[in-house]
mmCIF file of C-alpha atoms and ligand atoms in Angstrom:
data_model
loop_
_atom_site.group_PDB
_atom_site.id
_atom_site.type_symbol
_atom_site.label_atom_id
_atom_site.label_comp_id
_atom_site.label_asym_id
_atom_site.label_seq_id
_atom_site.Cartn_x
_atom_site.Cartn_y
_atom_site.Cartn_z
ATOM 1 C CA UNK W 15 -37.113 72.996 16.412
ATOM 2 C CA UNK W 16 -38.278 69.654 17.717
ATOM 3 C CA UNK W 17 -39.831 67.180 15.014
ATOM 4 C CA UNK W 18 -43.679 67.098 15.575
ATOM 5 C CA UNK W 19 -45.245 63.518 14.852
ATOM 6 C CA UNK W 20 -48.675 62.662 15.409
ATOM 7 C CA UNK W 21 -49.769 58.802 15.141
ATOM 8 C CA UNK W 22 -53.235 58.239 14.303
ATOM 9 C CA UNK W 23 -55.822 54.896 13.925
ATOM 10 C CA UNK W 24 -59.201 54.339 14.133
ATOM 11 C CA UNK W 25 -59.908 54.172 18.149
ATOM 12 C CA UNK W 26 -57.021 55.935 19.835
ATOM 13 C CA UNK W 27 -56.706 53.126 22.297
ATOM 14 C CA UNK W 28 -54.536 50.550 20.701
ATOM 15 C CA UNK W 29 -52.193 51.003 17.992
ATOM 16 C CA UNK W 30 -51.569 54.746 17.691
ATOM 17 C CA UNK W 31 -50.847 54.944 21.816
ATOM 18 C CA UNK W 32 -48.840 51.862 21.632
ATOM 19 C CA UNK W 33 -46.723 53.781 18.591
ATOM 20 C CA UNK W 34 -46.789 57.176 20.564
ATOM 21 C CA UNK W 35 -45.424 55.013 23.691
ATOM 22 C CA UNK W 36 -42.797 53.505 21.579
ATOM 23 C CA UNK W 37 -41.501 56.817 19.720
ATOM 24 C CA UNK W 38 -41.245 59.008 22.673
ATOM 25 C CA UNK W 39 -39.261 56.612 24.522
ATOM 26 C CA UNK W 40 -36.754 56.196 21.298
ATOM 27 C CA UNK W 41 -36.822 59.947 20.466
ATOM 28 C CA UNK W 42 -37.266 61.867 23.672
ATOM 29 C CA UNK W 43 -36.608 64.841 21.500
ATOM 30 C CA UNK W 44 -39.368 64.850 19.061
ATOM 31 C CA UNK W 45 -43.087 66.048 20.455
ATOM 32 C CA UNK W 46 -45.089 63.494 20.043
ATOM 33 C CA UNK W 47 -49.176 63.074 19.933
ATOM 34 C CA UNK W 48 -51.662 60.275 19.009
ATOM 35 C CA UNK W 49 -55.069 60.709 17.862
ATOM 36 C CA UNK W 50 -58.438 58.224 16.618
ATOM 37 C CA UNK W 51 -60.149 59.248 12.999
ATOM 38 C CA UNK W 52 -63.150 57.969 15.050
ATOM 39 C CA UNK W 53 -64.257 59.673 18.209
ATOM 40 C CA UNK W 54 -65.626 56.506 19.783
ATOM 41 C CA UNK W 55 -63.169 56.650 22.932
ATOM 42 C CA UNK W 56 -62.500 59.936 23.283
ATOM 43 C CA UNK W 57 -61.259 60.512 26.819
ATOM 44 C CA UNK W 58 -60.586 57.225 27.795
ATOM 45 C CA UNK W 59 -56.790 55.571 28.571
ATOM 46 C CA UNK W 60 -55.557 53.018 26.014
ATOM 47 C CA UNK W 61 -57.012 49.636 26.322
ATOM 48 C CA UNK W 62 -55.942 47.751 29.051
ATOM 49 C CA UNK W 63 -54.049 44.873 27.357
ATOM 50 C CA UNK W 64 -52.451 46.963 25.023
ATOM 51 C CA UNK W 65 -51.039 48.753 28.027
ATOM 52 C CA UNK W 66 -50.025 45.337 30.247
ATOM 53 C CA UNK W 67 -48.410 44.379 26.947
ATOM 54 C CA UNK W 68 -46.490 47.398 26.466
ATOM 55 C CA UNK W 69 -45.988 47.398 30.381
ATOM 56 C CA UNK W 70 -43.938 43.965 29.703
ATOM 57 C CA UNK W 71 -41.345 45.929 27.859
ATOM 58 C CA UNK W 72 -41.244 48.968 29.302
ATOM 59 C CA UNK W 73 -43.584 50.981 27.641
ATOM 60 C CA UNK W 74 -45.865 52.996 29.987
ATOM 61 C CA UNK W 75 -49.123 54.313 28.252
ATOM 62 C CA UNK W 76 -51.048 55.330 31.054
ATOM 63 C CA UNK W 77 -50.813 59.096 30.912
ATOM 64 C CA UNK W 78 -52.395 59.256 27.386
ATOM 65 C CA UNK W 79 -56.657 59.828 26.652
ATOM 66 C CA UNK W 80 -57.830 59.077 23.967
ATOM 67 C CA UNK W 81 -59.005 62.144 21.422
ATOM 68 C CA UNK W 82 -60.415 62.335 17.864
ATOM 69 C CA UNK W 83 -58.431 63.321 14.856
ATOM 70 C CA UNK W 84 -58.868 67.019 13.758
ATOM 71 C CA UNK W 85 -58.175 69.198 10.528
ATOM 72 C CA UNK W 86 -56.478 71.248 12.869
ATOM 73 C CA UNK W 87 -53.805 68.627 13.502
ATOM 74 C CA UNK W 88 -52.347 69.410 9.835
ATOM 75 C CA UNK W 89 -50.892 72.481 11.031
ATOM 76 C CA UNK W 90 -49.877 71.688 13.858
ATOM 77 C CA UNK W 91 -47.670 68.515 13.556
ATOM 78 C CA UNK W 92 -44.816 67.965 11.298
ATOM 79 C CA UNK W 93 -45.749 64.407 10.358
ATOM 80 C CA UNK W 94 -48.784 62.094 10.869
ATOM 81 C CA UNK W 95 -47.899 58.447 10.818
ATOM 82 C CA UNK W 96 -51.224 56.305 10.105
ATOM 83 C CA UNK W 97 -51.756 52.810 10.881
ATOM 84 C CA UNK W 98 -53.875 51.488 7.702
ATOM 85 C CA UNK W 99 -55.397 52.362 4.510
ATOM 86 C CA UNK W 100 -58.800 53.577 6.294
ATOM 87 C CA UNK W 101 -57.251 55.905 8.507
ATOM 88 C CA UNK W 102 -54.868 57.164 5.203
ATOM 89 C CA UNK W 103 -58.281 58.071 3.762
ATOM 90 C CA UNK W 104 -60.186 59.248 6.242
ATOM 91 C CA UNK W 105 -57.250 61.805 7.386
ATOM 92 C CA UNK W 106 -56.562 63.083 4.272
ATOM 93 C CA UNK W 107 -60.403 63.639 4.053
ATOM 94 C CA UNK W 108 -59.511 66.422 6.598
ATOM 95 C CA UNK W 109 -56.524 68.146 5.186
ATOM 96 C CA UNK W 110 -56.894 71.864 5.195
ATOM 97 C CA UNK W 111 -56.790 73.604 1.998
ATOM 98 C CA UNK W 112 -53.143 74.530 1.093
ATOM 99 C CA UNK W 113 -51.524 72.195 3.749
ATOM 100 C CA UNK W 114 -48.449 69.575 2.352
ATOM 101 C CA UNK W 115 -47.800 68.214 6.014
ATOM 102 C CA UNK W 116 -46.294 64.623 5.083
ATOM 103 C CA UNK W 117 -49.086 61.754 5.600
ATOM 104 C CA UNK W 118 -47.915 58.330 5.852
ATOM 105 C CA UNK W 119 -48.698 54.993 6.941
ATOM 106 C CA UNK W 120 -46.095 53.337 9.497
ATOM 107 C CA UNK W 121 -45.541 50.549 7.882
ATOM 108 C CA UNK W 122 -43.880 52.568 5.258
ATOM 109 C CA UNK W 123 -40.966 52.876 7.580
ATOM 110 C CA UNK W 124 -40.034 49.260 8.075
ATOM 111 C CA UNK W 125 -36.703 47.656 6.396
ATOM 112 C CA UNK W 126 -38.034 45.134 4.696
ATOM 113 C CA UNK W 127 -41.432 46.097 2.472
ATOM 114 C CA UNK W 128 -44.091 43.498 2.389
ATOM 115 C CA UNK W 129 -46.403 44.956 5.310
ATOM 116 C CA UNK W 130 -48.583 47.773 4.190
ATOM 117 C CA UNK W 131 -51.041 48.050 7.615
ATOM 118 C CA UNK W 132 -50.567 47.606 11.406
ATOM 119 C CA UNK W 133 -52.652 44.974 12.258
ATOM 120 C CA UNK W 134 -55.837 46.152 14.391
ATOM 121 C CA UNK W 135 -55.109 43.915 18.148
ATOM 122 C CA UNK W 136 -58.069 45.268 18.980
ATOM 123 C CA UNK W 137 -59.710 42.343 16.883
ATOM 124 C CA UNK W 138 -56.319 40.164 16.192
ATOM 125 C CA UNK W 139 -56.100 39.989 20.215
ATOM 126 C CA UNK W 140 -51.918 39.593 19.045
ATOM 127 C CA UNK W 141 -50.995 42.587 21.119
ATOM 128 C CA UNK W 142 -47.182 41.485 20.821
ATOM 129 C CA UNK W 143 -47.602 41.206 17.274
ATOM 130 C CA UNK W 144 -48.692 44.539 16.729
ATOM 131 C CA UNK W 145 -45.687 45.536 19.215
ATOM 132 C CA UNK W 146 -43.087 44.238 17.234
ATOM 133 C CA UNK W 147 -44.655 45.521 13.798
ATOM 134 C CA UNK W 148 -44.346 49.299 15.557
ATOM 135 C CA UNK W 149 -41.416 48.481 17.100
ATOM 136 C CA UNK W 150 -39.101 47.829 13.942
ATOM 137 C CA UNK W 151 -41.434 50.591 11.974
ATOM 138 C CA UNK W 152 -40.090 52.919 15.007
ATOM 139 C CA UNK W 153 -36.834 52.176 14.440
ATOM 140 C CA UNK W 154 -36.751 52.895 10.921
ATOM 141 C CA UNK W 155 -37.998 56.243 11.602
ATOM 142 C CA UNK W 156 -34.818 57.189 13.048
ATOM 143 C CA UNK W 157 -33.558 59.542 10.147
ATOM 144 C CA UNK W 158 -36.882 60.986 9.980
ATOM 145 C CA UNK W 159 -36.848 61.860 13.995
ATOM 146 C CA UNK W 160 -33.239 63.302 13.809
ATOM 147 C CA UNK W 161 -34.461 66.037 10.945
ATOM 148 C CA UNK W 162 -35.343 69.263 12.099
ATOM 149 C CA UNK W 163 -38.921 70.804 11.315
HETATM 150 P P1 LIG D 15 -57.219 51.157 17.514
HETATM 151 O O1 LIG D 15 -58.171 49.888 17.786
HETATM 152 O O2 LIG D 15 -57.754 51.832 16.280
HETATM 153 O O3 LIG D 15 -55.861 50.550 17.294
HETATM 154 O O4 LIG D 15 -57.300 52.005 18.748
HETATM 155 C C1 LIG D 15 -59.545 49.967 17.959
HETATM 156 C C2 LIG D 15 -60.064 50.131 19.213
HETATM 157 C C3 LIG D 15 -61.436 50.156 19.397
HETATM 158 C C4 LIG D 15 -62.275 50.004 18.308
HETATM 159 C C5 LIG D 15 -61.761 49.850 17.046
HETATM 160 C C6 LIG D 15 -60.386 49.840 16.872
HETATM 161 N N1 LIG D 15 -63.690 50.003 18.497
HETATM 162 O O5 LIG D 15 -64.411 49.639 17.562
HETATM 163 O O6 LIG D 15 -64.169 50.359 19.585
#
């Protein structure tokens, strides 16, 4: 069956759409979801510069509302990919009883270590910064995406 990955931050409108936009497109195969620990936006499309940025390289992000993180999500996804330490916590804060569904942050996927959190554009403004970051962390996530759940 098709690998399940949900990406998850703190406002569903920047960094975990931007990631879902980028890993669908790479792995057409895989079902993929994003979702906020924080249910601030709930609803809403992702921000509009993340999308224009994402836009530039071919990204489209349009389609996706924002929703809020849910215990539920543990069973239903095979992995879920988080952005920072906060959202780590606050996630895990939700795992049902009994559930081992891998939780890990994104950058732990990148070649070279160094980076341990997607940086928040929301506040850095460096939307192409944070495109790159997912980007290579996508790419590295390519042995992961080929497994079957
Ligand atoms: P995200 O960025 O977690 O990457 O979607 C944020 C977007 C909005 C807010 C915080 C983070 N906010 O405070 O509204």
């Amino acid at each position: 069956m098709a690998l399940r990955v949900l990406f998850v931050c703190l406002g569903n409108i920047c960094r975990s759409p931007a990631a879902e936009g980028v890993f669908r497109r790479l792995y057409p195969a895989c079902v993929t979801d994003s979702a906020g620990t924080s249910g601030w936006h709930v609803g809403e499309p992702p921000y509009a510069p993340m999308q224009k940025a994402a836009r530039r390289r071919g990204y489209e992000l349009s389609d996706l509302r924002a929703r809020q993180f849910q215990s539920g999500d543990f069973d239903r996804f095979d992995l879920i990919v988080v952005m920072d330490a906060d959202n780590l916590e606050n996630a895990e804060a939700l795992r049902p009883a009994g559930n081992d569904t891998p939780l890990r942050l994104m950058t732990d996927f990148l070649d070279e270590p160094g980076t341990d959190h997607v940086p928040d554009p929301y506040y850095t403004r460096d939307f192409d910064g944070t495109l790159d970051l997912i980007e290579r962390a996508a790419q590295g996530m390519r042995s992961v995406a080929s497994s079957q759940a």
